[in-house]
Short mmCIF file of N, CA and C in Angstrom, two decimals:
data_model
loop_
_atom_site.label_atom_id
_atom_site.label_comp_id
_atom_site.label_asym_id
_atom_site.label_seq_id
_atom_site.Cartn_x
_atom_site.Cartn_y
_atom_site.Cartn_z
N UNK I 1 60.37 -72.26 -25.28
CA UNK I 1 61.57 -72.50 -26.06
C UNK I 1 62.04 -73.94 -25.89
N UNK I 2 61.94 -74.48 -24.70
CA UNK I 2 62.43 -75.84 -24.45
C UNK I 2 61.57 -76.88 -25.16
N UNK I 3 60.26 -76.70 -25.08
CA UNK I 3 59.33 -77.68 -25.64
C UNK I 3 59.13 -77.47 -27.13
N UNK I 4 59.21 -76.23 -27.57
CA UNK I 4 58.97 -75.88 -28.97
C UNK I 4 57.67 -75.13 -29.12
N UNK I 5 57.74 -74.04 -29.84
CA UNK I 5 56.57 -73.17 -30.01
C UNK I 5 55.39 -73.89 -30.63
N UNK I 6 55.65 -74.75 -31.62
CA UNK I 6 54.57 -75.48 -32.30
C UNK I 6 53.78 -76.33 -31.32
N UNK I 7 54.50 -77.05 -30.52
CA UNK I 7 53.87 -77.95 -29.57
C UNK I 7 53.02 -77.19 -28.55
N UNK I 8 53.54 -76.08 -28.08
CA UNK I 8 52.82 -75.28 -27.09
C UNK I 8 51.62 -74.58 -27.73
N UNK I 9 51.82 -74.02 -28.92
CA UNK I 9 50.72 -73.32 -29.60
C UNK I 9 49.57 -74.27 -29.92
N UNK I 10 49.89 -75.51 -30.21
CA UNK I 10 48.85 -76.49 -30.53
C UNK I 10 47.94 -76.77 -29.34
N UNK I 11 48.47 -76.57 -28.14
CA UNK I 11 47.70 -76.84 -26.92
C UNK I 11 47.90 -75.69 -25.92
N UNK I 12 47.57 -74.53 -26.35
CA UNK I 12 47.81 -73.32 -25.54
C UNK I 12 47.14 -73.40 -24.17
N UNK I 13 45.90 -73.83 -24.11
CA UNK I 13 45.19 -73.92 -22.82
C UNK I 13 45.87 -74.93 -21.89
N UNK I 14 46.26 -76.07 -22.43
CA UNK I 14 46.95 -77.07 -21.62
C UNK I 14 48.30 -76.54 -21.14
N UNK I 15 48.99 -75.78 -22.00
CA UNK I 15 50.27 -75.19 -21.60
C UNK I 15 50.07 -74.21 -20.44
N UNK I 16 49.01 -73.44 -20.49
CA UNK I 16 48.71 -72.52 -19.38
C UNK I 16 48.37 -73.30 -18.11
N UNK I 17 47.70 -74.43 -18.26
CA UNK I 17 47.41 -75.28 -17.10
C UNK I 17 48.69 -75.81 -16.47
N UNK I 18 49.64 -76.19 -17.31
CA UNK I 18 50.93 -76.68 -16.81
C UNK I 18 51.66 -75.58 -16.05
N UNK I 19 51.72 -74.40 -16.64
CA UNK I 19 52.40 -73.28 -15.99
C UNK I 19 51.72 -72.93 -14.67
N UNK I 20 50.39 -72.94 -14.64
CA UNK I 20 49.66 -72.66 -13.40
C UNK I 20 49.92 -73.74 -12.36
N UNK I 21 49.94 -75.00 -12.77
CA UNK I 21 50.21 -76.10 -11.83
C UNK I 21 51.63 -75.98 -11.27
N UNK I 22 52.52 -75.36 -12.02
CA UNK I 22 53.89 -75.12 -11.56
C UNK I 22 53.96 -73.90 -10.64
N UNK I 23 52.82 -73.28 -10.40
CA UNK I 23 52.78 -72.12 -9.52
C UNK I 23 53.57 -70.95 -10.07
N UNK I 24 53.81 -70.94 -11.37
CA UNK I 24 54.56 -69.89 -12.06
C UNK I 24 56.01 -69.79 -11.57
N UNK I 25 56.49 -70.84 -10.88
CA UNK I 25 57.88 -70.88 -10.43
C UNK I 25 58.79 -71.27 -11.59
N UNK I 26 59.80 -70.46 -11.88
CA UNK I 26 60.68 -70.77 -13.01
C UNK I 26 61.30 -72.17 -12.95
N UNK I 27 61.76 -72.61 -11.79
CA UNK I 27 62.35 -73.95 -11.69
C UNK I 27 61.33 -75.02 -12.04
N UNK I 28 60.13 -74.90 -11.51
CA UNK I 28 59.08 -75.89 -11.79
C UNK I 28 58.72 -75.90 -13.27
N UNK I 29 58.64 -74.73 -13.87
CA UNK I 29 58.32 -74.64 -15.31
C UNK I 29 59.44 -75.27 -16.13
N UNK I 30 60.68 -75.02 -15.74
CA UNK I 30 61.83 -75.60 -16.44
C UNK I 30 61.80 -77.13 -16.36
N UNK I 31 61.47 -77.65 -15.20
CA UNK I 31 61.41 -79.10 -15.03
C UNK I 31 60.28 -79.69 -15.87
N UNK I 32 59.12 -79.06 -15.85
CA UNK I 32 57.99 -79.53 -16.65
C UNK I 32 58.35 -79.52 -18.13
N UNK I 33 58.98 -78.45 -18.57
CA UNK I 33 59.38 -78.35 -19.97
C UNK I 33 60.40 -79.43 -20.33
N UNK I 34 61.33 -79.69 -19.44
CA UNK I 34 62.34 -80.73 -19.68
C UNK I 34 61.69 -82.10 -19.80
N UNK I 35 60.69 -82.34 -18.98
CA UNK I 35 59.99 -83.63 -19.06
C UNK I 35 59.30 -83.78 -20.40
N UNK I 36 58.66 -82.70 -20.85
CA UNK I 36 57.99 -82.76 -22.16
C UNK I 36 58.99 -82.92 -23.29
N UNK I 37 60.09 -82.21 -23.21
CA UNK I 37 61.11 -82.29 -24.27
C UNK I 37 61.69 -83.71 -24.37
N UNK I 38 61.82 -84.37 -23.24
CA UNK I 38 62.38 -85.73 -23.23
C UNK I 38 61.35 -86.78 -23.63
N UNK I 39 60.10 -86.41 -23.66
CA UNK I 39 59.01 -87.35 -23.97
C UNK I 39 58.23 -86.82 -25.16
N UNK I 40 58.77 -87.00 -26.32
CA UNK I 40 58.18 -86.44 -27.55
C UNK I 40 56.79 -87.00 -27.83
N UNK I 41 56.46 -88.16 -27.27
CA UNK I 41 55.14 -88.75 -27.53
C UNK I 41 54.06 -88.18 -26.60
N UNK I 42 54.48 -87.51 -25.53
CA UNK I 42 53.50 -86.89 -24.63
C UNK I 42 52.98 -85.61 -25.26
N UNK I 43 51.70 -85.39 -25.11
CA UNK I 43 51.15 -84.08 -25.47
C UNK I 43 51.25 -83.20 -24.22
N UNK I 44 51.08 -81.93 -24.42
CA UNK I 44 51.08 -81.01 -23.28
C UNK I 44 49.92 -81.36 -22.36
N UNK I 45 48.82 -81.81 -22.93
CA UNK I 45 47.65 -82.21 -22.14
C UNK I 45 47.95 -83.37 -21.21
N UNK I 46 48.79 -84.29 -21.64
CA UNK I 46 49.17 -85.42 -20.78
C UNK I 46 49.86 -84.91 -19.53
N UNK I 47 50.82 -84.01 -19.70
CA UNK I 47 51.52 -83.46 -18.54
C UNK I 47 50.58 -82.63 -17.68
N UNK I 48 49.70 -81.86 -18.31
CA UNK I 48 48.74 -81.05 -17.55
C UNK I 48 47.87 -81.95 -16.68
N UNK I 49 47.45 -83.06 -17.23
CA UNK I 49 46.62 -84.01 -16.48
C UNK I 49 47.40 -84.60 -15.30
N UNK I 50 48.66 -84.95 -15.53
CA UNK I 50 49.49 -85.50 -14.46
C UNK I 50 49.71 -84.47 -13.36
N UNK I 51 49.94 -83.23 -13.73
CA UNK I 51 50.15 -82.18 -12.74
C UNK I 51 48.86 -81.75 -12.05
N UNK I 52 47.73 -82.12 -12.64
CA UNK I 52 46.44 -81.78 -12.05
C UNK I 52 46.15 -82.54 -10.76
N UNK I 53 46.83 -83.64 -10.55
CA UNK I 53 46.65 -84.44 -9.34
C UNK I 53 47.60 -83.90 -8.27
N UNK I 54 47.05 -83.17 -7.30
CA UNK I 54 47.87 -82.54 -6.27
C UNK I 54 48.70 -83.55 -5.48
N UNK I 55 48.20 -84.74 -5.31
CA UNK I 55 48.93 -85.74 -4.53
C UNK I 55 50.20 -86.19 -5.24
N UNK I 56 50.23 -86.05 -6.56
CA UNK I 56 51.38 -86.50 -7.35
C UNK I 56 52.20 -85.34 -7.92
N UNK I 57 51.71 -84.13 -7.77
CA UNK I 57 52.32 -83.00 -8.46
C UNK I 57 53.80 -82.83 -8.15
N UNK I 58 54.18 -82.88 -6.88
CA UNK I 58 55.59 -82.68 -6.55
C UNK I 58 56.45 -83.80 -7.13
N UNK I 59 55.94 -85.01 -7.16
CA UNK I 59 56.69 -86.12 -7.76
C UNK I 59 56.84 -85.94 -9.27
N UNK I 60 55.84 -85.37 -9.89
CA UNK I 60 55.89 -85.14 -11.34
C UNK I 60 56.86 -84.02 -11.70
N UNK I 61 57.14 -83.13 -10.75
CA UNK I 61 58.05 -82.01 -11.01
C UNK I 61 59.48 -82.40 -10.63
N UNK I 62 59.92 -83.47 -11.26
CA UNK I 62 61.26 -84.01 -11.06
C UNK I 62 61.76 -84.48 -12.43
N UNK I 63 62.97 -84.07 -12.75
CA UNK I 63 63.59 -84.50 -14.02
C UNK I 63 65.08 -84.65 -13.77
N UNK I 64 65.55 -85.88 -13.76
CA UNK I 64 66.96 -86.12 -13.50
C UNK I 64 67.33 -85.61 -12.11
N UNK I 65 68.35 -84.77 -12.07
CA UNK I 65 68.80 -84.20 -10.80
C UNK I 65 67.98 -82.99 -10.37
N UNK I 66 67.12 -82.49 -11.23
CA UNK I 66 66.29 -81.33 -10.90
C UNK I 66 65.00 -81.78 -10.22
N UNK I 67 64.70 -81.15 -9.09
CA UNK I 67 63.45 -81.44 -8.39
C UNK I 67 63.04 -80.23 -7.58
N UNK I 68 61.78 -79.87 -7.68
CA UNK I 68 61.26 -78.75 -6.91
C UNK I 68 61.40 -79.03 -5.42
N UNK I 69 61.13 -80.27 -5.03
CA UNK I 69 61.18 -80.61 -3.60
C UNK I 69 62.57 -80.43 -3.02
N UNK I 70 63.61 -80.60 -3.83
CA UNK I 70 64.98 -80.44 -3.33
C UNK I 70 65.19 -79.02 -2.80
N UNK I 71 64.62 -78.04 -3.48
CA UNK I 71 64.72 -76.66 -3.03
C UNK I 71 63.99 -76.48 -1.71
N UNK I 72 62.80 -77.04 -1.60
CA UNK I 72 62.03 -76.92 -0.37
C UNK I 72 62.71 -77.65 0.78
N UNK I 73 63.29 -78.81 0.49
CA UNK I 73 63.95 -79.60 1.53
C UNK I 73 65.12 -78.85 2.14
N UNK I 74 65.82 -78.07 1.33
CA UNK I 74 66.93 -77.29 1.87
C UNK I 74 66.44 -76.33 2.94
N UNK I 75 65.37 -75.61 2.65
CA UNK I 75 64.82 -74.67 3.62
C UNK I 75 64.23 -75.37 4.83
N UNK I 76 63.48 -76.43 4.59
CA UNK I 76 62.83 -77.17 5.68
C UNK I 76 63.87 -77.77 6.61
N UNK I 77 64.95 -78.27 6.06
CA UNK I 77 66.00 -78.89 6.86
C UNK I 77 66.72 -77.92 7.78
N UNK I 78 66.62 -76.63 7.48
CA UNK I 78 67.28 -75.60 8.30
C UNK I 78 66.39 -75.09 9.44
N UNK I 79 65.13 -75.51 9.46
CA UNK I 79 64.20 -74.99 10.47
C UNK I 79 64.47 -75.60 11.85
N UNK I 80 64.20 -74.79 12.86
CA UNK I 80 64.24 -75.29 14.23
C UNK I 80 62.99 -76.14 14.44
N UNK I 81 62.97 -77.02 15.44
CA UNK I 81 61.84 -77.94 15.63
C UNK I 81 60.47 -77.24 15.70
N UNK I 82 60.36 -76.14 16.42
CA UNK I 82 59.08 -75.43 16.50
C UNK I 82 58.64 -74.85 15.17
N UNK I 83 59.59 -74.34 14.41
CA UNK I 83 59.28 -73.81 13.09
C UNK I 83 58.83 -74.93 12.16
N UNK I 84 59.55 -76.06 12.21
CA UNK I 84 59.21 -77.19 11.34
C UNK I 84 57.82 -77.71 11.67
N UNK I 85 57.48 -77.80 12.94
CA UNK I 85 56.15 -78.27 13.35
C UNK I 85 55.08 -77.31 12.82
N UNK I 86 55.30 -76.01 12.99
CA UNK I 86 54.33 -75.03 12.50
C UNK I 86 54.20 -75.13 10.98
N UNK I 87 55.31 -75.25 10.29
CA UNK I 87 55.29 -75.39 8.84
C UNK I 87 54.44 -76.58 8.41
N UNK I 88 54.64 -77.72 9.06
CA UNK I 88 53.90 -78.94 8.72
C UNK I 88 52.41 -78.79 9.01
N UNK I 89 52.09 -78.39 10.23
CA UNK I 89 50.69 -78.38 10.65
C UNK I 89 49.87 -77.33 9.90
N UNK I 90 50.44 -76.19 9.62
CA UNK I 90 49.69 -75.16 8.90
C UNK I 90 49.43 -75.57 7.45
N UNK I 91 50.25 -76.44 6.93
CA UNK I 91 50.03 -76.94 5.58
C UNK I 91 48.79 -77.80 5.46
N UNK I 92 48.27 -78.27 6.59
CA UNK I 92 47.06 -79.11 6.58
C UNK I 92 45.78 -78.29 6.43
N UNK I 93 45.85 -77.00 6.75
CA UNK I 93 44.66 -76.15 6.68
C UNK I 93 44.28 -75.90 5.22
N UNK I 94 42.99 -75.96 4.94
CA UNK I 94 42.50 -75.65 3.59
C UNK I 94 42.27 -74.16 3.46
N UNK I 95 42.14 -73.71 2.24
CA UNK I 95 41.86 -72.31 1.98
C UNK I 95 43.09 -71.60 1.45
N UNK I 96 42.87 -70.43 0.90
CA UNK I 96 43.98 -69.70 0.27
C UNK I 96 44.97 -69.12 1.29
N UNK I 97 44.48 -68.84 2.49
CA UNK I 97 45.36 -68.30 3.53
C UNK I 97 44.80 -68.66 4.90
N UNK I 98 45.51 -68.26 5.94
CA UNK I 98 45.08 -68.56 7.30
C UNK I 98 45.32 -67.34 8.17
N UNK I 99 44.38 -67.08 9.05
CA UNK I 99 44.52 -65.94 9.95
C UNK I 99 45.45 -66.31 11.10
N UNK I 100 45.96 -65.30 11.76
CA UNK I 100 46.82 -65.52 12.92
C UNK I 100 46.06 -66.29 14.00
N UNK I 101 44.79 -65.93 14.22
CA UNK I 101 43.99 -66.62 15.25
C UNK I 101 43.79 -68.09 14.91
N UNK I 102 43.50 -68.38 13.64
CA UNK I 102 43.31 -69.77 13.23
C UNK I 102 44.63 -70.55 13.35
N UNK I 103 45.73 -69.92 12.97
CA UNK I 103 47.04 -70.57 13.09
C UNK I 103 47.36 -70.86 14.55
N UNK I 104 47.03 -69.92 15.43
CA UNK I 104 47.27 -70.13 16.86
C UNK I 104 46.46 -71.33 17.36
N UNK I 105 45.24 -71.47 16.86
CA UNK I 105 44.41 -72.61 17.25
C UNK I 105 45.02 -73.93 16.76
N UNK I 106 45.46 -73.94 15.51
CA UNK I 106 46.06 -75.15 14.95
C UNK I 106 47.30 -75.55 15.75
N UNK I 107 48.12 -74.57 16.08
CA UNK I 107 49.38 -74.84 16.76
C UNK I 107 49.22 -74.98 18.27
N UNK I 108 48.03 -74.63 18.77
CA UNK I 108 47.76 -74.68 20.21
C UNK I 108 48.74 -73.80 20.98
N UNK I 109 48.93 -72.57 20.45
CA UNK I 109 49.82 -71.59 21.05
C UNK I 109 49.10 -70.26 21.17
N UNK I 110 49.66 -69.36 21.97
CA UNK I 110 49.14 -68.01 22.05
C UNK I 110 49.44 -67.25 20.77
N UNK I 111 48.73 -66.15 20.57
CA UNK I 111 48.91 -65.41 19.32
C UNK I 111 50.30 -64.80 19.20
N UNK I 112 50.89 -64.34 20.29
CA UNK I 112 52.23 -63.75 20.21
C UNK I 112 53.26 -64.79 19.77
N UNK I 113 53.22 -65.96 20.40
CA UNK I 113 54.17 -67.03 20.03
C UNK I 113 53.93 -67.49 18.60
N UNK I 114 52.66 -67.58 18.21
CA UNK I 114 52.32 -68.00 16.85
C UNK I 114 52.83 -66.98 15.84
N UNK I 115 52.59 -65.71 16.12
CA UNK I 115 53.05 -64.67 15.20
C UNK I 115 54.56 -64.70 15.04
N UNK I 116 55.27 -64.91 16.11
CA UNK I 116 56.73 -64.99 16.05
C UNK I 116 57.17 -66.16 15.16
N UNK I 117 56.52 -67.31 15.34
CA UNK I 117 56.83 -68.48 14.50
C UNK I 117 56.52 -68.21 13.03
N UNK I 118 55.34 -67.67 12.77
CA UNK I 118 54.94 -67.44 11.38
C UNK I 118 55.84 -66.41 10.71
N UNK I 119 56.17 -65.37 11.42
CA UNK I 119 57.06 -64.36 10.85
C UNK I 119 58.44 -64.93 10.57
N UNK I 120 58.89 -65.87 11.40
CA UNK I 120 60.19 -66.51 11.13
C UNK I 120 60.10 -67.36 9.86
N UNK I 121 58.94 -67.97 9.60
CA UNK I 121 58.76 -68.74 8.37
C UNK I 121 58.67 -67.81 7.15
N UNK I 122 58.11 -66.63 7.34
CA UNK I 122 58.10 -65.63 6.27
C UNK I 122 59.54 -65.23 5.95
N UNK I 123 60.34 -65.04 6.99
CA UNK I 123 61.75 -64.65 6.79
C UNK I 123 62.53 -65.70 6.02
N UNK I 124 62.15 -66.97 6.15
CA UNK I 124 62.83 -68.05 5.42
C UNK I 124 62.22 -68.29 4.04
N UNK I 125 61.19 -67.53 3.68
CA UNK I 125 60.49 -67.63 2.39
C UNK I 125 59.71 -68.93 2.24
N UNK I 126 59.39 -69.62 3.34
CA UNK I 126 58.55 -70.80 3.27
C UNK I 126 57.08 -70.46 3.48
N UNK I 127 56.80 -69.25 3.88
CA UNK I 127 55.44 -68.76 4.10
C UNK I 127 55.41 -67.32 3.62
N UNK I 128 54.25 -66.87 3.18
CA UNK I 128 54.10 -65.49 2.73
C UNK I 128 53.14 -64.76 3.65
N UNK I 129 53.37 -63.47 3.83
CA UNK I 129 52.45 -62.63 4.59
C UNK I 129 51.46 -62.04 3.59
N UNK I 130 50.23 -62.56 3.61
CA UNK I 130 49.21 -62.12 2.66
C UNK I 130 48.72 -60.72 2.98
N UNK I 131 48.66 -60.41 4.26
CA UNK I 131 48.23 -59.11 4.78
C UNK I 131 48.56 -59.16 6.27
N UNK I 132 48.52 -58.04 6.96
CA UNK I 132 48.78 -58.11 8.40
C UNK I 132 47.85 -59.12 9.08
N UNK I 133 48.43 -60.09 9.77
CA UNK I 133 47.64 -61.08 10.48
C UNK I 133 47.12 -62.22 9.61
N UNK I 134 47.55 -62.29 8.35
CA UNK I 134 47.12 -63.37 7.45
C UNK I 134 48.34 -63.92 6.72
N UNK I 135 48.36 -65.24 6.59
CA UNK I 135 49.52 -65.91 6.02
C UNK I 135 49.06 -66.93 4.98
N UNK I 136 49.96 -67.20 4.01
CA UNK I 136 49.64 -68.19 2.99
C UNK I 136 50.93 -68.83 2.49
N UNK I 137 50.74 -70.02 1.95
CA UNK I 137 51.81 -70.74 1.29
C UNK I 137 51.70 -70.52 -0.21
N UNK I 138 52.83 -70.57 -0.88
CA UNK I 138 52.80 -70.73 -2.32
C UNK I 138 52.20 -72.12 -2.56
N UNK I 139 51.47 -72.31 -3.63
CA UNK I 139 50.76 -73.58 -3.86
C UNK I 139 51.66 -74.80 -3.73
N UNK I 140 52.83 -74.78 -4.35
CA UNK I 140 53.71 -75.94 -4.29
C UNK I 140 54.31 -76.13 -2.90
N UNK I 141 54.56 -75.03 -2.21
CA UNK I 141 55.08 -75.13 -0.84
C UNK I 141 54.02 -75.75 0.07
N UNK I 142 52.76 -75.40 -0.14
CA UNK I 142 51.68 -76.01 0.66
C UNK I 142 51.65 -77.53 0.46
N UNK I 143 51.78 -77.95 -0.79
CA UNK I 143 51.80 -79.39 -1.06
C UNK I 143 52.98 -80.05 -0.35
N UNK I 144 54.11 -79.38 -0.35
CA UNK I 144 55.28 -79.92 0.33
C UNK I 144 55.06 -79.96 1.85
N UNK I 145 54.46 -78.91 2.40
CA UNK I 145 54.18 -78.88 3.85
C UNK I 145 53.24 -80.02 4.24
N UNK I 146 52.22 -80.26 3.42
CA UNK I 146 51.30 -81.38 3.70
C UNK I 146 52.02 -82.72 3.64
N UNK I 147 52.88 -82.87 2.66
CA UNK I 147 53.65 -84.12 2.56
C UNK I 147 54.54 -84.30 3.79
N UNK I 148 55.12 -83.21 4.26
CA UNK I 148 55.95 -83.28 5.47
C UNK I 148 55.11 -83.65 6.68
N UNK I 149 53.90 -83.11 6.76
CA UNK I 149 53.02 -83.44 7.88
C UNK I 149 52.68 -84.92 7.87
N UNK I 150 52.39 -85.44 6.70
CA UNK I 150 52.05 -86.86 6.60
C UNK I 150 53.25 -87.74 6.92
N UNK I 151 54.43 -87.28 6.55
CA UNK I 151 55.64 -88.06 6.75
C UNK I 151 56.24 -87.90 8.15
N UNK I 152 56.24 -86.66 8.67
CA UNK I 152 57.01 -86.35 9.88
C UNK I 152 56.20 -86.12 11.14
N UNK I 153 54.93 -85.83 11.01
CA UNK I 153 54.16 -85.49 12.21
C UNK I 153 53.80 -86.76 12.96
N UNK I 154 54.47 -86.98 14.07
CA UNK I 154 54.26 -88.19 14.86
C UNK I 154 53.83 -87.82 16.27
N UNK I 155 52.89 -88.45 16.85
CA UNK I 155 52.07 -89.47 16.21
C UNK I 155 51.06 -88.83 15.26
N UNK I 156 50.50 -89.60 14.34
CA UNK I 156 49.51 -89.06 13.39
C UNK I 156 48.33 -88.39 14.09
N UNK I 157 48.07 -88.78 15.32
CA UNK I 157 46.96 -88.17 16.06
C UNK I 157 47.17 -86.66 16.23
N UNK I 158 48.42 -86.21 16.22
CA UNK I 158 48.70 -84.77 16.34
C UNK I 158 48.14 -84.02 15.14
N UNK I 159 48.21 -84.63 13.95
CA UNK I 159 47.63 -83.99 12.76
C UNK I 159 46.13 -83.82 12.95
N UNK I 160 45.49 -84.89 13.44
CA UNK I 160 44.04 -84.84 13.65
C UNK I 160 43.67 -83.81 14.71
N UNK I 161 44.46 -83.75 15.77
CA UNK I 161 44.18 -82.79 16.83
C UNK I 161 44.32 -81.36 16.32
N UNK I 162 45.33 -81.11 15.48
CA UNK I 162 45.53 -79.78 14.93
C UNK I 162 44.33 -79.39 14.07
N UNK I 163 43.87 -80.29 13.24
CA UNK I 163 42.71 -79.99 12.39
C UNK I 163 41.45 -79.79 13.23
N UNK I 164 41.30 -80.55 14.28
CA UNK I 164 40.14 -80.39 15.18
C UNK I 164 40.15 -79.02 15.82
N UNK I 165 41.34 -78.59 16.26
CA UNK I 165 41.45 -77.25 16.87
C UNK I 165 41.07 -76.18 15.87
N UNK I 166 41.45 -76.36 14.61
CA UNK I 166 41.12 -75.38 13.57
C UNK I 166 39.61 -75.32 13.36
N UNK I 167 38.96 -76.47 13.31
CA UNK I 167 37.52 -76.52 13.10
C UNK I 167 36.81 -75.93 14.29
#
């Protein structure tokens, strides 16, 4: 509705790519649509291509005062230091989800302490419980967690050590 049916119908596959890159989150879709509506010369394919770059995706999902990262920052800012560290470091792991054992290795903690941390992140909606003993991020939240790791994890050697433990 925001972009116009004609414009979307003309590039249906690209529109689906945009919605998928938004992780099907209503706020992200609204922001993407607002960007297209404000840029009549952009095709839907242009935005799909911009959102296809994971390193830039969160930056592209910003329009005026609306930003997907603002929502994530609110939750991240409320975390205790141990939760924030777990959130950042687990975002570095590749794959659709992570097992409790792998998360414990990344965090260099016992499984009980790791499970307590991960379950607290599930309670804050920054992490999802994929199945008992398995956890995953929503796609956009994972990108935000990685950005936080790159920005906040000091010294950077800690990021490398966490990935080494995972491997």
